[in-house]
């Protein structure tokens, strides 16, 4: 116990408290993705370390520390089912960060803990780069630095809130240099890439679709992407954001064609002559851990690194593990595939054998009464309008076998994927090429900055049918059942059943009817868009455009000179401020007169000792030089009255006493005062 108490005194109490505060502050952003027991670990280690400091407990031995480390690894494995991946790795790192507190004996242990704290502060950006998180990270950075500064002040035995001042000032001094490095330092990609896939990532629309999948996604209020048009924003009913095309139905689920399933002639999209004026817009897409991108019909990327597939989708060669901003032009009225290849026709007509017989029979009956394929499409849509179908976010579960028979003839309650699924099955059963398209429909227009905010609850599925002479035509059977879903949005479409964001009672989107809440939300979203576009989206290409605008042609000497000049402009004021702080403050007039008195006595062989009080020095002068005794004591008495508050402190009285002190100094016996 004595050893523990003695060891604990090596770290100042103020530093220990700030270290514990910074630990909990660094833990806070991860609370929603971490198991609850990890918070209890932090509380336990903090209490244990404080008891050690008070001498009421001892540091754990090697066996206890090894048991804690092993128990932490086992607990992480049981919580995540794996020790690999982003969340388990971060959990292990945070456990080590907590347990290190129990080894905090000497300052060198605190250095390790604090430097690990800086690393954990950076780790948070793997999960979020939101502006609020950035501001919070700056706060935690100040806290960790406060612990580091307090560690170098061993005499601070009490917690001091004022310890925050110096770290905050240091951060403010570094901020201008950070801006220079951000805008001008070459943005070089990493020498290696480590995948940081998140087990908890909300990826949006998946690469396969079963009944109920999109309705589950529509319970999320997360933003999928934001769009800014260069001109007028099209009507909400025309905003169909294509992401995936499902052409294969197997085992009750729709999926996209795989690359190895495509014949050579189908690997690239056919040449298309765009028709009409293009829509130009920029998409700011959040990480999805997937490859597909979203755009309006017939889109052409306006930048490199984005591919177009044979079914007219946009595709990224690498998974989107960080936000991606890309520019697109779309021609929604352009006919696609006016001539259909034999392979494509066969693929878009394929159905599992003897699957959903009642649906096939219904489709054939409607097809027999239609003059052509277009009339058959209208007949199926009319069937959806006439029968008591219900659009709902709470559809009943369907059996795996013959699910569309059950949906069309029994439950008749479904979400968009139910209607798109059933519609395409009926088309194919009647010999009309058709496929399911998944993505998002609509979006919320932000009047603050004229962007379209597409949320996860805007996820949608519709159909494309191939008609002779027209090519692929978009058909949305959901519009036949619930026109409000397409014209107004999901919230209005399900208002009667009250299921909109039922699992998110605190979502601000549920309170759009409260004007001040809604305006605050929209202003913050506009700020977020600007932050993501200008800061987190500031890549090498954006930097190149900025430097071109500033310097015209970018040459190495000009670029290096700009960096050096900017650094000088930023660092000179900071250096000047630091030097000003080191320059001693001018002494008050009475102290300067006292120093002149000390200098005169030094010339007479009487030097004031370090730390010797003025009264003590005056009495010593009186003893060693009796001829100066009366004069010296009068001067010291006048100085002490002025310096230590014996004299009035108003301006007139102060000047009067100061003049008397100056005259007293001039009347030194045996000395003629010069000047």
XYZ file of C-alpha atoms in Angstrom:
675
model
C 0.000 0.000 0.000
C 2.811 2.411 0.818
C 4.477 1.661 -2.514
C 1.245 2.435 -4.373
C 0.685 5.693 -2.546
C 4.245 6.824 -3.092
C 4.116 5.939 -6.753
C 0.838 7.765 -7.207
C 2.335 11.031 -5.937
C 4.703 11.093 -8.939
C 1.855 12.338 -11.121
C 0.252 15.640 -10.053
C -3.362 15.446 -8.993
C -4.373 18.084 -11.543
C -2.782 16.087 -14.372
C -4.414 12.836 -13.203
C -7.886 14.406 -13.158
C -7.442 15.898 -16.630
C -6.224 12.553 -17.979
C -9.332 10.792 -16.644
C -11.597 13.534 -18.039
C -9.974 13.229 -21.477
C -10.451 9.447 -21.392
C -14.211 9.741 -20.937
C -14.415 12.545 -23.500
C -12.669 10.353 -26.081
C -15.002 7.461 -25.276
C -18.203 9.505 -25.706
C -18.376 9.605 -29.571
C -18.178 5.791 -29.707
C -20.947 5.064 -27.174
C -23.610 4.200 -29.756
C -21.396 1.638 -31.492
C -19.847 0.068 -28.386
C -21.284 -2.457 -25.912
C -22.421 -1.100 -22.550
C -19.905 -3.150 -20.588
C -17.052 -1.087 -22.048
C -18.426 2.020 -20.325
C -18.433 0.085 -17.051
C -14.774 -0.800 -17.666
C -13.932 2.902 -17.938
C -15.815 3.715 -14.757
C -14.131 0.861 -12.912
C -10.592 1.779 -13.981
C -11.128 5.458 -13.141
C -12.404 4.651 -9.630
C -9.579 2.163 -9.067
C -6.927 4.703 -10.100
C -8.387 7.410 -7.868
C -8.358 4.988 -4.922
C -4.688 4.276 -5.668
C -3.966 8.000 -5.629
C -5.651 8.305 -2.236
C -3.647 5.365 -0.880
C -6.747 3.218 -0.381
C -5.835 0.636 -3.030
C -2.753 -0.658 -4.810
C -1.855 -1.047 -8.469
C -2.842 -4.433 -9.959
C -0.113 -7.044 -10.243
C 1.012 -8.709 -13.443
C -1.396 -11.622 -13.096
C -4.370 -9.298 -12.615
C -3.310 -7.129 -15.566
C -2.907 -10.174 -17.808
C -6.323 -11.467 -16.731
C -7.937 -8.104 -17.489
C -6.335 -7.965 -20.946
C -7.432 -11.512 -21.779
C -10.932 -10.862 -20.446
C -11.194 -7.731 -22.595
C -10.280 -9.656 -25.754
C -12.792 -12.401 -24.942
C -15.530 -9.825 -24.239
C -14.904 -8.079 -27.576
C -15.026 -11.407 -29.408
C -18.315 -12.329 -27.732
C -19.805 -8.894 -28.523
C -18.794 -8.745 -32.196
C -18.166 -12.398 -33.074
C -14.736 -11.428 -34.390
C -11.569 -9.585 -33.446
C -11.057 -8.268 -36.975
C -12.849 -5.313 -38.495
C -13.182 -1.657 -37.645
C -15.509 -1.796 -34.625
C -13.776 -4.725 -32.842
C -10.364 -3.136 -33.394
C -11.512 0.213 -32.025
C -13.101 -1.552 -29.054
C -9.806 -3.311 -28.286
C -7.954 -0.012 -28.573
C -10.373 1.688 -26.174
C -10.035 -1.187 -23.697
C -6.251 -0.826 -23.782
C -6.708 2.919 -23.283
C -8.786 2.263 -20.154
C -6.531 -0.425 -18.680
C -3.436 1.744 -19.216
C -4.797 3.974 -16.467
C -4.066 1.156 -14.018
C -0.373 1.314 -15.022
C -0.142 5.062 -14.585
C 2.737 5.167 -12.095
C 5.319 7.563 -13.486
C 5.236 10.456 -15.976
C 6.534 8.207 -18.752
C 3.395 6.059 -18.362
C 1.285 9.208 -18.660
C 3.105 10.138 -21.881
C 2.146 6.786 -23.424
C -1.461 7.203 -22.315
C -1.756 10.764 -23.633
C -0.145 9.999 -26.984
C -2.552 7.085 -27.326
C -5.305 9.607 -26.611
C -4.210 11.704 -29.598
C -4.403 8.592 -31.772
C -7.900 7.728 -30.536
C -8.985 11.293 -31.293
C -7.990 10.722 -34.933
C -9.620 7.261 -35.045
C -13.039 8.864 -34.681
C -12.762 10.345 -38.175
C -13.011 6.831 -39.618
C -16.661 6.877 -38.537
C -17.666 10.503 -39.060
C -16.356 13.750 -40.510
C -19.430 15.768 -39.619
C -18.800 19.371 -38.630
C -20.161 18.835 -35.097
C -17.860 15.855 -34.639
C -14.901 17.931 -35.860
C -15.680 20.632 -33.295
C -16.004 17.998 -30.583
C -12.674 16.473 -31.639
C -11.021 19.875 -31.238
C -12.443 19.965 -27.724
C -11.029 16.519 -26.895
C -7.711 17.596 -28.415
C -7.615 20.502 -25.953
C -8.438 18.139 -23.081
C -5.627 15.710 -23.917
C -3.172 18.590 -24.324
C -4.327 19.979 -20.972
C -3.372 16.688 -19.351
C 0.021 16.871 -21.058
C 0.654 20.448 -19.909
C -0.510 19.686 -16.358
C 1.926 16.785 -16.257
C 4.775 19.315 -16.465
C 3.488 21.298 -13.483
C 4.295 19.064 -10.501
C 3.297 21.662 -7.888
C -0.358 21.715 -8.950
C -1.889 19.514 -6.264
C -5.469 20.685 -6.865
C -7.718 20.497 -9.899
C -7.581 23.755 -11.865
C -10.102 24.627 -14.569
C -7.722 27.371 -15.674
C -5.363 24.700 -16.989
C -7.422 24.770 -20.197
C -6.191 28.252 -21.118
C -2.702 27.409 -22.391
C -3.725 24.363 -24.531
C -6.571 26.370 -26.080
C -4.131 29.170 -26.886
C -1.696 26.675 -28.428
C -4.464 25.301 -30.633
C -5.453 28.815 -31.720
C -1.832 29.587 -32.624
C -1.582 26.413 -34.720
C -4.851 27.062 -36.566
C -3.487 29.504 -39.212
C -0.654 27.135 -40.112
C -3.188 24.314 -40.396
C -5.143 26.351 -42.954
C -2.025 26.904 -45.057
C -1.153 23.209 -45.013
C -4.756 22.236 -45.801
C -5.103 24.409 -48.888
C -1.547 24.410 -50.269
C 0.257 21.275 -49.153
C 0.168 18.638 -51.942
C -2.632 16.145 -51.350
C -0.800 12.876 -51.931
C -2.672 9.590 -51.700
C -1.556 6.979 -49.168
C 1.273 4.616 -50.051
C -0.983 1.750 -49.081
C -4.690 1.306 -48.486
C -6.183 -0.492 -45.521
C -9.890 -1.346 -45.848
C -11.847 0.102 -42.948
C -15.241 -1.456 -43.518
C -17.644 -0.903 -40.707
C -19.808 -3.748 -39.431
C -22.414 -1.156 -38.470
C -22.385 0.770 -41.730
C -25.793 1.569 -43.177
C -25.179 0.784 -46.804
C -28.562 1.821 -48.180
C -29.981 -0.178 -51.076
C -28.499 -3.677 -51.154
C -27.378 -5.674 -54.200
C -30.366 -8.012 -53.889
C -34.040 -7.491 -53.071
C -36.611 -9.573 -51.249
C -40.078 -8.435 -50.167
C -39.637 -6.316 -47.048
C -36.021 -5.249 -47.593
C -36.677 -1.668 -48.674
C -39.479 -1.157 -46.157
C -36.942 -1.902 -43.402
C -34.522 0.621 -44.896
C -37.275 3.226 -45.003
C -37.302 3.364 -41.205
C -33.983 5.241 -41.265
C -33.713 9.035 -41.428
C -30.026 8.995 -42.401
C -28.986 11.001 -45.440
C -28.035 8.845 -48.433
C -26.760 11.666 -50.652
C -27.326 15.307 -51.530
C -27.717 16.770 -55.004
C -27.249 20.284 -56.309
C -28.577 21.102 -59.775
C -26.996 23.776 -61.936
C -30.412 24.927 -63.152
C -33.982 24.390 -62.070
C -34.772 21.363 -59.940
C -37.065 18.880 -61.727
C -40.414 18.009 -60.098
C -40.195 15.500 -57.276
C -42.199 12.987 -59.327
C -39.364 12.913 -61.900
C -36.536 12.343 -59.434
C -35.883 8.627 -59.894
C -32.312 7.975 -58.709
C -31.179 4.758 -60.389
C -28.700 2.672 -58.472
C -29.194 -1.007 -59.273
C -30.903 -3.003 -62.008
C -32.177 -6.439 -60.986
C -32.450 -8.806 -63.930
C -32.182 -12.215 -62.250
C -34.817 -13.813 -60.007
C -33.651 -16.826 -58.042
C -34.681 -18.324 -54.706
C -37.255 -15.613 -54.177
C -34.803 -12.687 -54.461
C -33.894 -10.307 -57.271
C -30.238 -9.593 -57.980
C -28.068 -7.838 -60.535
C -26.185 -9.589 -63.312
C -22.642 -10.438 -62.340
C -19.751 -9.391 -64.528
C -18.823 -12.986 -65.375
C -22.410 -13.663 -66.522
C -22.259 -11.056 -69.279
C -21.234 -12.086 -72.810
C -18.559 -10.016 -74.510
C -20.970 -7.860 -76.500
C -22.904 -6.946 -73.347
C -19.957 -5.743 -71.289
C -20.191 -2.137 -72.495
C -23.248 0.076 -72.913
C -24.301 0.565 -76.535
C -23.800 3.908 -78.212
C -26.673 6.266 -77.413
C -27.538 9.566 -79.055
C -28.784 11.856 -76.261
C -32.024 13.691 -76.851
C -33.105 16.980 -75.316
C -31.321 19.344 -72.959
C -29.209 17.672 -70.287
C -29.674 18.063 -66.554
C -26.345 18.983 -64.955
C -25.938 18.305 -61.260
C -23.448 17.329 -58.572
C -24.006 14.400 -56.214
C -22.401 14.340 -52.767
C -22.700 10.716 -51.687
C -21.986 9.382 -48.214
C -20.006 6.146 -47.674
C -21.894 2.951 -48.523
C -19.145 0.305 -48.641
C -20.585 -0.544 -52.098
C -19.682 0.250 -55.710
C -22.866 1.571 -57.266
C -23.662 5.257 -57.622
C -26.945 7.079 -58.066
C -28.120 9.271 -60.913
C -31.143 10.116 -63.010
C -31.933 8.180 -66.176
C -29.218 7.978 -68.821
C -26.375 9.637 -66.970
C -22.906 10.421 -68.194
C -20.231 11.209 -65.580
C -18.411 14.502 -66.069
C -15.231 13.297 -64.382
C -12.824 10.438 -64.554
C -12.945 7.375 -62.327
C -16.649 6.582 -62.799
C -17.841 3.882 -65.211
C -21.113 3.275 -67.071
C -22.520 -0.262 -67.195
C -24.442 -2.007 -69.956
C -27.747 -1.479 -68.113
C -27.119 2.295 -67.862
C -25.958 2.540 -64.276
C -23.006 4.438 -62.831
C -20.387 2.321 -61.147
C -17.279 2.994 -59.073
C -14.326 0.610 -59.567
C -13.553 0.854 -55.838
C -15.935 0.577 -52.929
C -17.121 3.900 -51.561
C -15.518 3.957 -48.120
C -15.551 7.736 -47.792
C -17.810 10.449 -49.092
C -17.679 10.884 -52.858
C -18.579 13.951 -54.869
C -19.171 13.492 -58.578
C -20.626 15.585 -61.387
C -23.191 14.132 -63.778
C -25.215 15.079 -66.846
C -28.466 13.223 -67.541
C -30.861 13.067 -70.491
C -34.045 11.543 -68.974
C -35.957 11.534 -72.270
C -33.382 9.571 -74.273
C -34.642 6.181 -75.565
C -32.564 3.273 -74.252
C -32.084 0.048 -76.206
C -34.643 0.596 -79.000
C -33.295 -2.693 -80.359
C -33.001 -5.525 -77.850
C -30.415 -8.266 -78.343
C -31.488 -11.914 -78.181
C -29.395 -12.529 -75.076
C -30.833 -9.501 -73.285
C -34.398 -10.434 -74.268
C -33.951 -13.964 -72.964
C -32.418 -12.682 -69.722
C -35.180 -10.137 -69.072
C -37.892 -12.779 -69.664
C -36.478 -15.555 -67.473
C -38.586 -16.816 -64.557
C -38.122 -19.783 -62.233
C -40.036 -22.801 -63.521
C -43.469 -23.402 -61.936
C -43.030 -20.412 -59.645
C -46.157 -18.395 -58.604
C -48.669 -20.215 -60.851
C -51.623 -18.024 -59.832
C -49.683 -14.875 -60.739
C -48.796 -16.368 -64.119
C -52.439 -17.223 -64.765
C -53.566 -13.721 -63.801
C -50.968 -12.179 -66.104
C -51.991 -14.373 -69.006
C -55.648 -13.503 -68.507
C -54.914 -9.781 -68.583
C -52.587 -10.230 -71.560
C -55.288 -11.998 -73.553
C -57.543 -8.983 -73.168
C -54.886 -6.470 -74.271
C -54.153 -5.437 -77.834
C -50.392 -5.088 -77.362
C -47.681 -4.890 -74.708
C -48.407 -1.252 -73.890
C -52.085 -2.043 -73.370
C -51.092 -4.980 -71.163
C -48.989 -2.656 -68.984
C -51.997 -0.374 -68.608
C -54.211 -3.336 -67.738
C -51.896 -4.479 -64.941
C -51.675 -0.948 -63.517
C -55.470 -0.705 -63.650
C -55.676 -3.994 -61.775
C -53.573 -2.474 -58.989
C -55.863 0.572 -58.918
C -59.127 -1.356 -58.876
C -58.302 -4.048 -56.346
C -58.037 -3.171 -52.619
C -54.252 -2.967 -52.492
C -52.700 -1.008 -49.603
C -49.364 0.806 -49.562
C -47.852 0.284 -46.114
C -44.567 0.339 -44.230
C -45.806 -2.614 -42.170
C -46.472 -5.358 -44.728
C -47.200 -8.874 -43.488
C -44.563 -11.552 -43.917
C -44.839 -13.677 -47.034
C -43.925 -17.307 -47.409
C -40.749 -18.120 -49.330
C -42.677 -20.237 -51.824
C -45.084 -18.538 -54.261
C -44.822 -15.244 -52.396
C -46.355 -13.208 -55.232
C -49.419 -15.442 -55.346
C -49.900 -14.775 -51.675
C -49.350 -11.019 -52.093
C -51.554 -10.458 -55.174
C -54.480 -12.639 -54.157
C -54.442 -12.686 -50.331
C -52.582 -10.051 -48.288
C -52.562 -7.201 -50.855
C -50.563 -5.074 -48.421
C -47.070 -4.130 -49.396
C -44.326 -1.581 -49.924
C -42.753 -0.476 -53.202
C -40.633 -3.621 -53.598
C -43.759 -5.809 -53.375
C -45.445 -3.976 -56.240
C -42.310 -3.785 -58.411
C -41.602 -7.488 -57.775
C -45.140 -8.549 -58.676
C -45.345 -6.259 -61.693
C -42.128 -7.578 -63.273
C -43.153 -11.186 -62.650
C -46.463 -10.536 -64.406
C -44.712 -8.824 -67.327
C -42.289 -11.677 -67.837
C -45.033 -14.271 -67.452
C -46.849 -12.599 -70.365
C -43.746 -12.385 -72.565
C -42.872 -8.690 -71.990
C -39.177 -8.076 -71.120
C -39.024 -6.366 -67.743
C -36.677 -5.815 -64.825
C -36.647 -4.231 -61.363
C -34.753 -0.992 -60.734
C -33.775 -0.042 -57.177
C -32.593 3.283 -55.880
C -34.305 6.315 -54.410
C -37.277 8.381 -55.461
C -37.864 12.041 -54.698
C -35.980 13.903 -52.020
C -36.445 16.959 -49.838
C -35.633 20.328 -51.394
C -33.722 22.535 -48.972
C -34.797 26.146 -49.642
C -31.698 27.487 -47.863
C -29.192 26.342 -50.505
C -31.420 24.729 -53.174
C -30.069 21.212 -52.690
C -32.066 17.990 -52.842
C -31.632 15.914 -49.671
C -32.218 12.225 -50.345
C -32.757 10.220 -47.147
C -32.692 6.488 -46.650
C -36.467 6.477 -46.252
C -36.649 7.682 -49.873
C -35.428 4.228 -50.969
C -37.646 2.926 -53.726
C -38.063 0.167 -56.284
C -39.796 0.441 -59.641
C -39.866 -1.399 -62.951
C -38.616 -0.987 -66.507
C -40.387 -2.710 -69.387
C -39.174 -2.982 -72.956
C -41.712 -1.828 -75.540
C -41.293 -2.086 -79.285
C -40.047 1.197 -80.783
C -39.694 2.868 -77.378
C -36.997 0.804 -75.680
C -36.871 0.638 -71.906
C -39.742 2.552 -70.315
C -39.989 3.343 -66.619
C -43.169 2.030 -64.985
C -43.822 2.620 -61.290
C -46.650 0.378 -60.058
C -46.479 2.041 -56.635
C -47.853 5.201 -58.256
C -50.969 3.263 -59.233
C -51.585 2.238 -55.611
C -50.328 5.343 -53.779
C -49.865 8.437 -55.981
C -48.995 10.468 -52.865
C -45.778 8.453 -52.462
C -44.474 9.756 -55.791
C -45.923 13.259 -55.738
C -45.495 14.161 -52.063
C -43.192 11.616 -50.450
C -43.261 8.756 -47.986
C -44.379 10.756 -44.949
C -47.604 11.873 -46.610
C -48.210 8.443 -48.154
C -48.242 6.635 -44.792
C -49.632 9.477 -42.672
C -52.837 7.549 -41.965
C -51.074 4.594 -40.339
C -48.513 6.772 -38.469
C -45.588 4.487 -39.319
C -43.223 7.159 -40.659
C -39.957 6.901 -38.664
C -41.825 5.052 -35.947
C -38.537 3.704 -34.589
C -36.951 7.188 -34.394
C -39.173 9.300 -32.097
C -36.449 11.942 -31.626
C -35.713 12.436 -35.312
C -36.109 16.137 -36.254
C -37.741 14.973 -39.498
C -40.789 13.954 -37.505
C -41.241 17.583 -36.446
C -41.159 19.263 -39.818
C -44.474 20.855 -38.920
C -42.757 22.938 -36.221
C -41.358 25.840 -38.202
C -38.406 26.781 -36.012
C -37.279 23.157 -35.631
C -37.553 22.571 -39.357
C -35.706 25.775 -40.285
C -32.941 25.007 -37.805
C -32.587 21.528 -39.309
C -32.469 22.848 -42.876
C -29.900 25.524 -42.042
C -27.703 22.962 -40.382
C -28.050 20.660 -43.389
C -27.011 23.531 -45.678
C -23.996 24.117 -43.452
C -23.220 20.390 -43.575
C -23.393 20.389 -47.369
C -20.982 23.315 -47.557
C -18.646 21.622 -45.073
C -18.688 18.342 -46.980
C -18.261 20.053 -50.353
C -15.526 22.503 -49.432
C -13.643 20.792 -46.601
C -14.039 17.020 -46.439
C -14.490 16.925 -50.221
C -11.393 19.033 -50.870
C -9.383 16.447 -52.810
C -6.441 16.714 -55.163
C -8.620 17.764 -58.074
C -10.283 20.548 -56.083
C -6.897 21.726 -54.873
C -5.596 21.787 -58.446
C -8.542 23.936 -59.559
C -8.025 26.314 -56.634
C -4.316 26.746 -57.358
C -5.040 27.275 -61.033
C -7.470 30.043 -60.151
C -4.904 31.656 -57.853
C -1.692 31.286 -59.868
C -2.791 30.452 -63.391
C -0.296 27.815 -64.464
C 1.026 25.651 -61.642
C 4.817 25.377 -61.761
C 7.001 23.850 -59.082
C 8.899 27.087 -58.198
C 5.659 29.083 -57.966
C 4.004 26.398 -55.887
C 6.961 26.082 -53.477
C 7.203 29.860 -53.174
C 3.499 30.115 -52.367
C 3.842 27.559 -49.568
C 6.905 29.289 -48.093
C 5.400 32.757 -48.347
C 2.133 31.637 -46.778
C 4.039 29.931 -43.983
C 6.013 33.090 -43.296
C 2.897 35.265 -43.334
C 1.245 32.946 -40.830
C 4.190 32.241 -38.537
C 5.576 35.779 -38.234
C 2.560 37.124 -36.284
C 2.553 34.019 -34.080
C 6.280 34.409 -33.407
C 5.833 38.107 -32.660
C 3.106 37.305 -30.135
C 5.306 34.711 -28.453
C 8.194 37.157 -28.201
C 5.865 39.805 -26.793
C 4.847 37.389 -24.079
C 8.488 36.790 -23.140
C 9.333 40.511 -23.024
C 9.193 41.670 -19.380
C 6.457 44.056 -18.476
C 7.561 47.618 -17.637
C 7.957 48.153 -13.905
C 5.806 50.665 -12.027
C 7.555 54.012 -11.371
C 7.970 53.378 -7.605
C 9.761 50.078 -8.281
C 12.107 51.723 -10.761
C 12.982 54.342 -8.096
C 13.599 51.563 -5.571
C 15.958 49.831 -8.018
C 17.793 53.139 -8.456
C 18.111 53.307 -4.653
C 19.543 49.767 -4.639
C 22.017 50.698 -7.396
C 23.273 53.754 -5.390
C 23.767 51.568 -2.328
C 25.626 48.980 -4.408
C 28.082 51.665 -5.488
C 28.669 52.363 -1.797
C 29.424 48.698 -1.174
C 26.034 47.576 0.103
C 24.385 45.097 -2.321
C 20.839 43.955 -1.747
C 20.618 40.171 -1.327
C 18.278 38.084 -3.474
C 14.872 37.978 -1.846
C 15.792 40.591 0.780
C 12.739 42.671 1.676
C 12.968 46.475 1.195
C 12.533 47.136 4.930
C 15.276 44.647 5.832
C 17.598 46.151 3.253
C 16.904 49.704 4.561
C 17.705 48.696 8.137
C 20.930 47.043 7.027
C 21.940 50.227 5.195
C 21.239 52.203 8.396
C 23.488 49.868 10.384
C 26.358 49.764 7.898
C 26.229 53.485 6.940
C 24.972 55.521 9.944
C 25.360 58.777 7.981
C 22.662 57.507 5.584
C 20.379 56.044 8.244
C 17.788 58.820 8.451
C 17.626 59.352 4.701
C 17.496 55.631 3.865
C 14.683 54.852 6.337
C 12.631 57.849 5.154
C 12.967 56.641 1.567
C 12.055 53.045 2.470
C 9.025 54.179 4.522
C 7.775 56.313 1.607
C 8.337 53.425 -0.855
C 6.517 50.877 1.297
C 3.530 53.190 1.755
C 3.298 53.636 -2.004
C 4.012 50.003 -2.976
C 2.073 48.101 -0.338
C -1.053 50.210 -0.084
C -0.347 52.518 2.808
C -0.883 55.566 0.563
C -4.107 56.504 -1.267
C -4.388 54.927 -4.725
C -6.389 57.614 -6.528
C -4.521 59.287 -9.394
C -3.793 62.654 -7.753
C -2.610 61.194 -4.435
C -0.536 58.586 -6.235
C 1.263 61.241 -8.285
C 1.880 63.311 -5.159
C 3.406 60.387 -3.241
C 5.459 59.375 -6.279
C 6.878 62.911 -6.571
C 7.761 62.859 -2.866
C 9.552 59.530 -3.306
C 11.496 60.914 -6.243
C 12.546 64.011 -4.265
C 13.584 61.852 -1.340
C 15.861 59.830 -3.626
C 17.510 63.031 -4.892
C 18.379 64.172 -1.362
C 20.874 61.384 -0.704
C 23.609 62.763 1.606
C 26.963 63.311 -0.072
C 25.626 62.768 -3.617
C 24.681 65.266 -6.308
C 21.837 63.842 -8.375
C 22.378 64.195 -12.110
C 19.434 65.161 -14.267
